[in-house]
Amino acid sequence: MSRTQSSPPAPPLSGVLRALAGDPKLRGLVTHVGDPRLHIQGPEASWPLAVATLAGHAPVLVITATGRQAEDLTLELTAMLGDVVALFPAWETLPHERLSPGTETMATRMQVLHQLAHGRLRVVVAPTRAAVQPVMDGLGDIEPVRIVEGAELDFGEVQERLVELGYTRSDIVGRRGEFATRGGILDIFPGTADMPVRAEFWGDEVSEVKVFSVGDQRTVPGTDPGEVLVHPVRELLITPAVARRAGELAPENAGNPELAEALDRISRNIPVQGMESLIPVLFDGPMRTLPELMPEGTHTVEFTPGAVARRAEDLIATGREFLAAPRTSSRPAGSSSPPGGKSRRWAPPPPSTSRPSTRRRWTVRATAVCAAWRRPRTGWDDPGGRCHPPASRTGRPTGRRRAPTAGNRCCSTSPRGRPPAATSRPSDG
C-alpha cells in the first residue's frame, strides 16, 4: 500500500523564534557559543528563548532542579523547535528500592537514548535526578520494533521480540507494556504511545494498522498512526548474559530467600518487581551518565544552579547513606557484601566528575521581571540602559524611574549586546 509522504507541520511557535532572531541580546548570546563557562541572569520567561537560540548553533543539555520545571520547559521548547526536543525523565523510585519505575517512564527514557545514539535530538531536558543517575552503556543501540503498513514481519518473531523488550502477553490489552494476539491480529500498547494500536497481518505482511480504544476495544475511525515504533519498557532486559549471571548469584544468596527467589526467576527469563535495583550486579558493562551520552560540543545549561547543586548533593548523600547502611534484606546471612561480592550499587557521582571536559557549562539565574520586560519591546532592556517608569494601578506611569538593582538586573546593559550579568558573578552551581 503506497502512502503520500507529506512534510510535518512547522512548530506552532517557530515564527516567534524567527521574529526574535534579530534581538541584540539573543545575538549577543550567540557570540558566547563555545565558551567553557558562562553565567546568565534573566527573567524566567526568557529561558526558553535563550535555549532555543543556542540550540541553533550547538546541541544543548538543560538540567533543571525539579521534574516539573523540566516538563514545562520541554513543552515550551517543543512548541518552538519541534521533535528535536525531548524530556529525559527521572525514575519515580530510587535505584536501590525494590520497586520498578513506571512503564511509560522507562519507555520514554529508552526512546530518548535511542534518539541520542542516532543523532536525532538537539535539546534534551532533564531534572537533576535524571542527569546524575548512571544508565547502562549501550541502551541507545537497542532497536525498537517498527510496525507500519506494508512492512514484512514474521508474526511469531515479532511476539518473541516484544517479550524480549519487556512487554507482557495478555488476553486483552488494557495498559502500556501489554500485547495480545488473536489469529493474525496483534494488539499492542507501546510504552510511549497515548493509545494502543492494532496491526492486522496477511501472512508476514502488515496489511493494516489502526488505533483502538482500551474501553471498548474498537478501532477509532479516522485515525492513522503511521509508523509505530515500539521501544523497550524496561531498562534491564533479560538477555542470556543477565539470565546466566542471575543463575550464578541465586545459590550464592540462598541465605536470603527473597533475593534468591528473585534471582532464580530472572535466570528463568521471568521479570520481577524491582529488578532494576540489581542492575549493578547483573550488568557487567560500564555505566554512563546523561552528559556523557550527549553529542560532542554539547552545551550544558543549568537553570537555577544553586538549586540544582543542592538537589544533586541530596541525591549523593542519599546514595552514600544507602551504601553505608546494612542491607540484611538484600544480602545473604552472615555476609557483609552485596550479591556477587560487588559494591556497585548506585551512588550518583558529583556533576563535576560526570561531565566530560569537552562540554560547555552555562548557568542561568532567575531575576524579577521588570517593567522593561513587561512592555512590548523587541529588546530585553531599554537601549539606553534605563528602566521604564513603573506603572500605577491605573496603568499610567508614575514618573519615577527604577535604578538597576540585583532584583531587576534584567534591565542593565552590557557591552556588545551580551546577556546581562553574563560574567559579573561566579556560578554557585
mmCIF file of C-alpha atoms in Angstrom, residues 19-350:
data_model
loop_
_atom_site.group_PDB
_atom_site.id
_atom_site.type_symbol
_atom_site.label_atom_id
_atom_site.label_comp_id
_atom_site.label_asym_id
_atom_site.label_seq_id
_atom_site.Cartn_x
_atom_site.Cartn_y
_atom_site.Cartn_z
ATOM 1 C CA ALA A 19 10.833 37.134 14.779
ATOM 2 C CA LEU A 20 13.173 37.471 17.762
ATOM 3 C CA ALA A 21 16.256 36.268 15.911
ATOM 4 C CA GLY A 22 17.421 39.860 15.466
ATOM 5 C CA ASP A 23 17.145 40.745 19.136
ATOM 6 C CA PRO A 24 20.506 42.220 20.265
ATOM 7 C CA LYS A 25 20.600 40.174 23.446
ATOM 8 C CA LEU A 26 19.963 36.901 21.625
ATOM 9 C CA ARG A 27 22.601 37.825 19.054
ATOM 10 C CA GLY A 28 24.962 38.577 21.907
ATOM 11 C CA LEU A 29 24.211 35.186 23.420
ATOM 12 C CA VAL A 30 25.296 33.503 20.204
ATOM 13 C CA THR A 31 28.724 35.180 20.424
ATOM 14 C CA HIS A 32 29.420 33.089 23.542
ATOM 15 C CA VAL A 33 28.860 29.738 21.823
ATOM 16 C CA GLY A 34 31.915 27.637 22.607
ATOM 17 C CA ASP A 35 32.810 29.426 25.842
ATOM 18 C CA PRO A 36 33.660 26.855 28.542
ATOM 19 C CA ARG A 37 31.626 28.675 31.211
ATOM 20 C CA LEU A 38 29.043 31.414 31.153
ATOM 21 C CA HIS A 39 26.743 32.831 33.809
ATOM 22 C CA ILE A 40 23.493 34.477 32.688
ATOM 23 C CA GLN A 41 20.777 36.290 34.589
ATOM 24 C CA GLY A 42 17.347 36.939 33.196
ATOM 25 C CA PRO A 43 13.616 36.564 33.817
ATOM 26 C CA GLU A 44 12.288 33.028 33.736
ATOM 27 C CA ALA A 45 10.164 33.824 30.687
ATOM 28 C CA SER A 46 13.361 34.344 28.654
ATOM 29 C CA TRP A 47 14.806 30.898 29.361
ATOM 30 C CA PRO A 48 13.098 29.007 26.501
ATOM 31 C CA LEU A 49 14.105 31.718 24.018
ATOM 32 C CA ALA A 50 17.727 31.573 25.138
ATOM 33 C CA VAL A 51 17.869 27.768 24.918
ATOM 34 C CA ALA A 52 16.119 27.683 21.531
ATOM 35 C CA THR A 53 18.571 30.254 20.158
ATOM 36 C CA LEU A 54 21.545 28.307 21.498
ATOM 37 C CA ALA A 55 20.176 25.060 20.025
ATOM 38 C CA GLY A 56 20.508 26.559 16.558
ATOM 39 C CA HIS A 57 24.285 26.545 16.985
ATOM 40 C CA ALA A 58 25.086 23.580 19.269
ATOM 41 C CA PRO A 59 23.438 20.586 20.954
ATOM 42 C CA VAL A 60 22.060 21.513 24.373
ATOM 43 C CA LEU A 61 21.523 19.579 27.597
ATOM 44 C CA VAL A 62 19.289 21.506 30.009
ATOM 45 C CA ILE A 63 19.331 20.498 33.680
ATOM 46 C CA THR A 64 16.578 21.726 35.984
ATOM 47 C CA ALA A 65 16.147 21.349 39.714
ATOM 48 C CA THR A 66 12.770 19.577 39.544
ATOM 49 C CA GLY A 67 10.851 17.348 37.185
ATOM 50 C CA ARG A 68 8.003 19.858 36.897
ATOM 51 C CA GLN A 69 10.375 22.529 35.630
ATOM 52 C CA ALA A 70 11.748 20.066 33.073
ATOM 53 C CA GLU A 71 8.268 19.156 31.831
ATOM 54 C CA ASP A 72 7.154 22.788 31.446
ATOM 55 C CA LEU A 73 10.356 23.784 29.662
ATOM 56 C CA THR A 74 10.099 20.805 27.299
ATOM 57 C CA LEU A 75 6.608 21.839 26.239
ATOM 58 C CA GLU A 76 7.731 25.394 25.517
ATOM 59 C CA LEU A 77 10.815 24.334 23.581
ATOM 60 C CA THR A 78 8.877 21.741 21.580
ATOM 61 C CA ALA A 79 6.426 24.449 20.527
ATOM 62 C CA MET A 80 9.356 26.423 19.082
ATOM 63 C CA LEU A 81 11.706 23.701 17.799
ATOM 64 C CA GLY A 82 9.540 20.625 17.232
ATOM 65 C CA ASP A 83 10.565 16.986 17.592
ATOM 66 C CA VAL A 84 14.263 17.710 18.106
ATOM 67 C CA VAL A 85 13.456 18.391 21.786
ATOM 68 C CA ALA A 86 12.955 15.572 24.281
ATOM 69 C CA LEU A 87 12.440 15.167 28.025
ATOM 70 C CA PHE A 88 14.610 12.594 29.785
ATOM 71 C CA PRO A 89 12.534 11.824 32.892
ATOM 72 C CA ALA A 90 13.823 10.519 36.187
ATOM 73 C CA TRP A 91 12.701 7.301 37.820
ATOM 74 C CA GLU A 92 9.819 7.629 40.261
ATOM 75 C CA THR A 93 11.727 5.271 42.573
ATOM 76 C CA LEU A 94 15.231 5.389 43.987
ATOM 77 C CA PRO A 95 17.558 2.973 42.208
ATOM 78 C CA HIS A 96 18.060 0.850 45.338
ATOM 79 C CA GLU A 97 14.345 0.420 46.075
ATOM 80 C CA ARG A 98 12.724 -2.911 45.264
ATOM 81 C CA LEU A 99 10.143 -1.205 43.081
ATOM 82 C CA SER A 100 10.240 -0.833 39.332
ATOM 83 C CA PRO A 101 9.781 2.590 37.707
ATOM 84 C CA GLY A 102 6.673 3.213 35.652
ATOM 85 C CA THR A 103 6.357 1.622 32.233
ATOM 86 C CA GLU A 104 5.907 4.966 30.473
ATOM 87 C CA THR A 105 8.934 6.442 32.251
ATOM 88 C CA MET A 106 11.278 3.637 31.255
ATOM 89 C CA ALA A 107 9.970 3.553 27.673
ATOM 90 C CA THR A 108 10.433 7.308 27.319
ATOM 91 C CA ARG A 109 13.989 7.092 28.636
ATOM 92 C CA MET A 110 14.790 4.263 26.224
ATOM 93 C CA GLN A 111 13.314 6.279 23.350
ATOM 94 C CA VAL A 112 15.437 9.330 24.208
ATOM 95 C CA LEU A 113 18.601 7.232 24.497
ATOM 96 C CA HIS A 114 17.885 5.679 21.085
ATOM 97 C CA GLN A 115 17.306 9.089 19.511
ATOM 98 C CA LEU A 116 20.517 10.414 21.057
ATOM 99 C CA ALA A 117 22.526 7.476 19.760
ATOM 100 C CA HIS A 118 21.237 8.161 16.236
ATOM 101 C CA GLY A 119 21.696 11.955 16.319
ATOM 102 C CA ARG A 120 18.026 12.914 16.138
ATOM 103 C CA LEU A 121 17.905 15.389 19.037
ATOM 104 C CA ARG A 122 19.209 18.912 19.515
ATOM 105 C CA VAL A 123 17.880 19.604 23.015
ATOM 106 C CA VAL A 124 17.494 17.211 25.934
ATOM 107 C CA VAL A 125 15.847 18.478 29.111
ATOM 108 C CA ALA A 126 16.414 16.526 32.322
ATOM 109 C CA PRO A 127 15.808 17.078 36.026
ATOM 110 C CA THR A 128 18.845 16.812 38.272
ATOM 111 C CA ARG A 129 17.943 13.318 39.377
ATOM 112 C CA ALA A 130 17.919 12.002 35.810
ATOM 113 C CA ALA A 131 21.171 13.793 34.935
ATOM 114 C CA VAL A 132 23.270 12.312 37.748
ATOM 115 C CA GLN A 133 21.901 8.743 37.773
ATOM 116 C CA PRO A 134 24.072 6.452 35.627
ATOM 117 C CA VAL A 135 22.484 4.245 32.982
ATOM 118 C CA MET A 136 23.780 1.096 31.366
ATOM 119 C CA ASP A 137 26.029 1.671 28.396
ATOM 120 C CA GLY A 138 24.604 0.632 25.027
ATOM 121 C CA LEU A 139 20.893 1.144 25.743
ATOM 122 C CA GLY A 140 20.649 3.544 22.813
ATOM 123 C CA ASP A 141 21.733 0.800 20.432
ATOM 124 C CA ILE A 142 18.644 -1.355 21.146
ATOM 125 C CA GLU A 143 16.456 -1.155 18.072
ATOM 126 C CA PRO A 144 12.688 -0.791 18.571
ATOM 127 C CA VAL A 145 10.106 -2.882 16.743
ATOM 128 C CA ARG A 146 8.887 -0.972 13.693
ATOM 129 C CA ILE A 147 5.269 -1.553 12.698
ATOM 130 C CA VAL A 148 3.976 0.137 9.549
ATOM 131 C CA GLU A 149 1.569 -0.833 6.811
ATOM 132 C CA GLY A 150 3.268 -2.816 4.075
ATOM 133 C CA ALA A 151 6.202 -3.936 6.229
ATOM 134 C CA GLU A 152 7.332 -7.567 6.112
ATOM 135 C CA LEU A 153 7.411 -9.013 9.656
ATOM 136 C CA ASP A 154 7.380 -12.573 10.870
ATOM 137 C CA PHE A 155 4.335 -12.803 13.148
ATOM 138 C CA GLY A 156 5.968 -15.230 15.577
ATOM 139 C CA GLU A 157 9.284 -13.392 15.713
ATOM 140 C CA VAL A 158 7.532 -10.112 16.494
ATOM 141 C CA GLN A 159 5.918 -11.654 19.556
ATOM 142 C CA GLU A 160 9.233 -13.068 20.751
ATOM 143 C CA ARG A 161 10.901 -9.693 20.268
ATOM 144 C CA LEU A 162 8.184 -7.915 22.256
ATOM 145 C CA VAL A 163 8.763 -10.266 25.169
ATOM 146 C CA GLU A 164 12.496 -9.524 24.970
ATOM 147 C CA LEU A 165 11.729 -5.795 25.149
ATOM 148 C CA GLY A 166 9.803 -6.286 28.392
ATOM 149 C CA TYR A 167 6.227 -6.433 27.076
ATOM 150 C CA THR A 168 3.726 -8.738 28.774
ATOM 151 C CA ARG A 169 1.375 -11.043 26.899
ATOM 152 C CA SER A 170 -2.267 -10.703 27.993
ATOM 153 C CA ASP A 171 -5.727 -11.692 26.809
ATOM 154 C CA ILE A 172 -6.869 -8.074 26.355
ATOM 155 C CA VAL A 173 -4.618 -5.026 26.102
ATOM 156 C CA GLY A 174 -5.516 -2.622 28.885
ATOM 157 C CA ARG A 175 -2.363 -0.665 29.742
ATOM 158 C CA ARG A 176 1.051 0.275 28.412
ATOM 159 C CA GLY A 177 3.519 -2.554 28.078
ATOM 160 C CA GLU A 178 0.943 -5.232 27.128
ATOM 161 C CA PHE A 179 0.225 -7.050 23.871
ATOM 162 C CA ALA A 180 -2.326 -9.653 22.770
ATOM 163 C CA THR A 181 -2.857 -11.786 19.675
ATOM 164 C CA ARG A 182 -5.960 -13.221 18.006
ATOM 165 C CA GLY A 183 -5.402 -15.118 14.796
ATOM 166 C CA GLY A 184 -3.424 -12.763 12.586
ATOM 167 C CA ILE A 185 -4.169 -9.663 14.677
ATOM 168 C CA LEU A 186 -1.627 -8.089 17.034
ATOM 169 C CA ASP A 187 -2.829 -5.610 19.649
ATOM 170 C CA ILE A 188 -0.095 -3.695 21.435
ATOM 171 C CA PHE A 189 0.127 -0.677 23.715
ATOM 172 C CA PRO A 190 3.593 0.879 23.168
ATOM 173 C CA GLY A 191 5.146 2.394 26.260
ATOM 174 C CA THR A 192 5.465 5.818 24.615
ATOM 175 C CA ALA A 193 2.030 5.922 22.924
ATOM 176 C CA ASP A 194 -1.161 7.609 24.094
ATOM 177 C CA MET A 195 -3.378 4.826 22.740
ATOM 178 C CA PRO A 196 -2.861 1.184 21.727
ATOM 179 C CA VAL A 197 -2.632 0.082 18.102
ATOM 180 C CA ARG A 198 -3.972 -2.927 16.230
ATOM 181 C CA ALA A 199 -1.906 -4.443 13.431
ATOM 182 C CA GLU A 200 -3.521 -6.912 11.056
ATOM 183 C CA PHE A 201 -1.218 -9.378 9.319
ATOM 184 C CA TRP A 202 -1.764 -11.047 5.968
ATOM 185 C CA GLY A 203 0.796 -13.777 6.208
ATOM 186 C CA ASP A 204 4.009 -11.963 7.126
ATOM 187 C CA GLU A 205 2.876 -8.599 5.779
ATOM 188 C CA VAL A 206 1.322 -5.857 7.903
ATOM 189 C CA SER A 207 -1.845 -5.096 5.949
ATOM 190 C CA GLU A 208 -3.411 -2.508 8.259
ATOM 191 C CA VAL A 209 -2.528 -0.529 11.405
ATOM 192 C CA LYS A 210 -5.256 1.221 13.379
ATOM 193 C CA VAL A 211 -5.635 2.916 16.753
ATOM 194 C CA PHE A 212 -8.192 1.380 19.092
ATOM 195 C CA SER A 213 -9.810 2.270 22.389
ATOM 196 C CA VAL A 214 -8.968 0.471 25.618
ATOM 197 C CA GLY A 215 -12.531 0.842 26.878
ATOM 198 C CA ASP A 216 -14.480 -0.983 24.165
ATOM 199 C CA GLN A 217 -11.536 -2.483 22.196
ATOM 200 C CA ARG A 218 -12.905 -0.971 18.969
ATOM 201 C CA THR A 219 -10.795 0.828 16.395
ATOM 202 C CA VAL A 220 -11.070 4.601 16.328
ATOM 203 C CA PRO A 221 -12.284 5.702 12.876
ATOM 204 C CA GLY A 222 -10.356 8.368 11.019
ATOM 205 C CA THR A 223 -7.051 7.763 12.820
ATOM 206 C CA ASP A 224 -3.815 6.826 11.100
ATOM 207 C CA PRO A 225 -0.899 6.113 13.457
ATOM 208 C CA GLY A 226 1.555 5.950 10.568
ATOM 209 C CA GLU A 227 4.829 4.348 11.619
ATOM 210 C CA VAL A 228 4.690 2.831 15.115
ATOM 211 C CA LEU A 229 7.985 2.409 16.990
ATOM 212 C CA VAL A 230 7.749 0.031 19.935
ATOM 213 C CA HIS A 231 10.558 0.872 22.368
ATOM 214 C CA PRO A 232 11.538 -1.302 25.348
ATOM 215 C CA VAL A 233 9.563 -0.807 28.550
ATOM 216 C CA ARG A 234 12.440 -1.937 30.786
ATOM 217 C CA GLU A 235 15.986 -0.694 31.129
ATOM 218 C CA LEU A 236 17.214 -4.056 32.423
ATOM 219 C CA LEU A 237 16.380 -6.515 29.664
ATOM 220 C CA ILE A 238 16.788 -10.199 30.492
ATOM 221 C CA THR A 239 19.430 -11.117 27.953
ATOM 222 C CA PRO A 240 21.209 -14.501 28.049
ATOM 223 C CA ALA A 241 24.125 -12.849 29.860
ATOM 224 C CA VAL A 242 21.829 -11.336 32.516
ATOM 225 C CA ALA A 243 19.975 -14.620 33.000
ATOM 226 C CA ARG A 244 23.245 -16.517 33.330
ATOM 227 C CA ARG A 245 24.580 -14.036 35.872
ATOM 228 C CA ALA A 246 21.354 -14.250 37.916
ATOM 229 C CA GLY A 247 21.590 -18.047 37.868
ATOM 230 C CA GLU A 248 25.120 -17.845 39.268
ATOM 231 C CA LEU A 249 24.112 -15.464 42.053
ATOM 232 C CA ALA A 250 20.970 -17.338 43.149
ATOM 233 C CA PRO A 251 22.740 -20.195 45.006
ATOM 234 C CA GLU A 252 25.306 -17.785 46.443
ATOM 235 C CA ASN A 253 22.471 -15.899 48.168
ATOM 236 C CA ALA A 254 20.494 -18.908 49.414
ATOM 237 C CA GLY A 255 20.534 -17.411 52.905
ATOM 238 C CA ASN A 256 18.227 -14.659 51.689
ATOM 239 C CA PRO A 257 15.119 -16.446 50.358
ATOM 240 C CA GLU A 258 13.537 -13.313 48.878
ATOM 241 C CA LEU A 259 16.650 -12.320 46.951
ATOM 242 C CA ALA A 260 17.393 -15.905 45.891
ATOM 243 C CA GLU A 261 13.858 -16.300 44.537
ATOM 244 C CA ALA A 262 14.110 -13.046 42.559
ATOM 245 C CA LEU A 263 17.437 -14.098 41.049
ATOM 246 C CA ASP A 264 16.061 -17.533 40.233
ATOM 247 C CA ARG A 265 13.065 -16.050 38.413
ATOM 248 C CA ILE A 266 15.315 -13.712 36.424
ATOM 249 C CA SER A 267 17.515 -16.679 35.469
ATOM 250 C CA ARG A 268 14.371 -18.284 34.002
ATOM 251 C CA ASN A 269 13.602 -15.130 31.951
ATOM 252 C CA ILE A 270 10.774 -14.037 34.255
ATOM 253 C CA PRO A 271 10.726 -10.311 35.149
ATOM 254 C CA VAL A 272 10.298 -9.445 38.823
ATOM 255 C CA GLN A 273 9.234 -6.276 40.582
ATOM 256 C CA GLY A 274 12.221 -4.089 41.458
ATOM 257 C CA MET A 275 14.706 -5.994 39.332
ATOM 258 C CA GLU A 276 16.235 -2.645 38.305
ATOM 259 C CA SER A 277 17.810 -2.400 41.769
ATOM 260 C CA LEU A 278 20.035 -5.339 40.764
ATOM 261 C CA ILE A 279 21.480 -3.621 37.676
ATOM 262 C CA PRO A 280 24.915 -3.067 39.290
ATOM 263 C CA VAL A 281 25.387 -6.803 39.920
ATOM 264 C CA LEU A 282 23.645 -8.215 36.842
ATOM 265 C CA PHE A 283 25.211 -5.877 34.289
ATOM 266 C CA ASP A 284 28.957 -6.193 33.763
ATOM 267 C CA GLY A 285 29.386 -3.297 31.336
ATOM 268 C CA PRO A 286 30.203 0.343 32.112
ATOM 269 C CA MET A 287 27.660 2.811 33.462
ATOM 270 C CA ARG A 288 27.238 6.231 31.859
ATOM 271 C CA THR A 289 25.652 9.489 32.954
ATOM 272 C CA LEU A 290 23.488 11.550 30.622
ATOM 273 C CA PRO A 291 26.107 14.283 29.978
ATOM 274 C CA GLU A 292 28.497 11.581 28.755
ATOM 275 C CA LEU A 293 25.911 10.355 26.236
ATOM 276 C CA MET A 294 25.355 13.766 24.639
ATOM 277 C CA PRO A 295 26.991 14.591 21.282
ATOM 278 C CA GLU A 296 30.368 16.263 21.050
ATOM 279 C CA GLY A 297 30.201 20.026 21.519
ATOM 280 C CA THR A 298 27.119 19.879 23.752
ATOM 281 C CA HIS A 299 26.455 22.931 25.910
ATOM 282 C CA THR A 300 25.111 22.006 29.352
ATOM 283 C CA VAL A 301 22.772 24.680 30.698
ATOM 284 C CA GLU A 302 21.832 24.574 34.386
ATOM 285 C CA PHE A 303 18.785 26.584 35.376
ATOM 286 C CA THR A 304 18.950 27.957 38.938
ATOM 287 C CA PRO A 305 22.368 26.354 39.504
ATOM 288 C CA GLY A 306 22.175 26.710 43.274
ATOM 289 C CA ALA A 307 19.010 24.616 43.433
ATOM 290 C CA VAL A 308 20.499 22.074 41.006
ATOM 291 C CA ALA A 309 23.618 21.734 43.151
ATOM 292 C CA ARG A 310 21.605 21.285 46.342
ATOM 293 C CA ARG A 311 19.424 18.651 44.692
ATOM 294 C CA ALA A 312 22.473 16.768 43.428
ATOM 295 C CA GLU A 313 24.105 16.905 46.863
ATOM 296 C CA ASP A 314 20.950 15.489 48.457
ATOM 297 C CA LEU A 315 20.901 12.606 45.971
ATOM 298 C CA ILE A 316 24.575 11.900 46.516
ATOM 299 C CA ALA A 317 24.091 11.908 50.289
ATOM 300 C CA THR A 318 21.141 9.517 49.959
ATOM 301 C CA GLY A 319 23.206 7.138 47.841
ATOM 302 C CA ARG A 320 26.089 7.190 50.303
ATOM 303 C CA GLU A 321 23.782 6.591 53.248
ATOM 304 C CA PHE A 322 22.369 3.601 51.444
ATOM 305 C CA LEU A 323 25.844 2.232 50.755
ATOM 306 C CA ALA A 324 26.817 2.647 54.415
ATOM 307 C CA ALA A 325 23.608 1.175 55.842
ATOM 308 C CA PRO A 326 23.296 -2.591 56.443
ATOM 309 C CA ARG A 327 21.028 -4.260 53.882
ATOM 310 C CA THR A 328 20.062 -7.539 55.542
ATOM 311 C CA SER A 329 17.145 -7.899 53.168
ATOM 312 C CA SER A 330 19.428 -7.970 50.118
ATOM 313 C CA ARG A 331 22.450 -9.867 51.497
ATOM 314 C CA PRO A 332 22.897 -13.474 52.488
ATOM 315 C CA ALA A 333 23.031 -14.280 56.173
ATOM 316 C CA GLY A 334 26.411 -13.533 57.695
ATOM 317 C CA SER A 335 27.640 -11.696 54.609
ATOM 318 C CA SER A 336 28.850 -8.104 54.633
ATOM 319 C CA SER A 337 28.950 -7.642 50.858
ATOM 320 C CA PRO A 338 26.173 -7.244 48.296
ATOM 321 C CA PRO A 339 25.168 -10.054 45.906
ATOM 322 C CA GLY A 340 28.081 -11.338 43.870
ATOM 323 C CA GLY A 341 30.668 -9.656 46.080
ATOM 324 C CA LYS A 342 30.366 -6.385 44.152
ATOM 325 C CA SER A 343 29.772 -2.991 45.695
ATOM 326 C CA ARG A 344 28.492 -1.237 42.585
ATOM 327 C CA ARG A 345 25.199 -0.029 43.945
ATOM 328 C CA TRP A 346 24.072 3.320 42.660
ATOM 329 C CA ALA A 347 25.594 6.403 44.234
ATOM 330 C CA PRO A 348 25.276 9.412 41.923
ATOM 331 C CA PRO A 349 28.638 10.994 41.106
ATOM 332 C CA PRO A 350 29.164 14.728 41.532
#
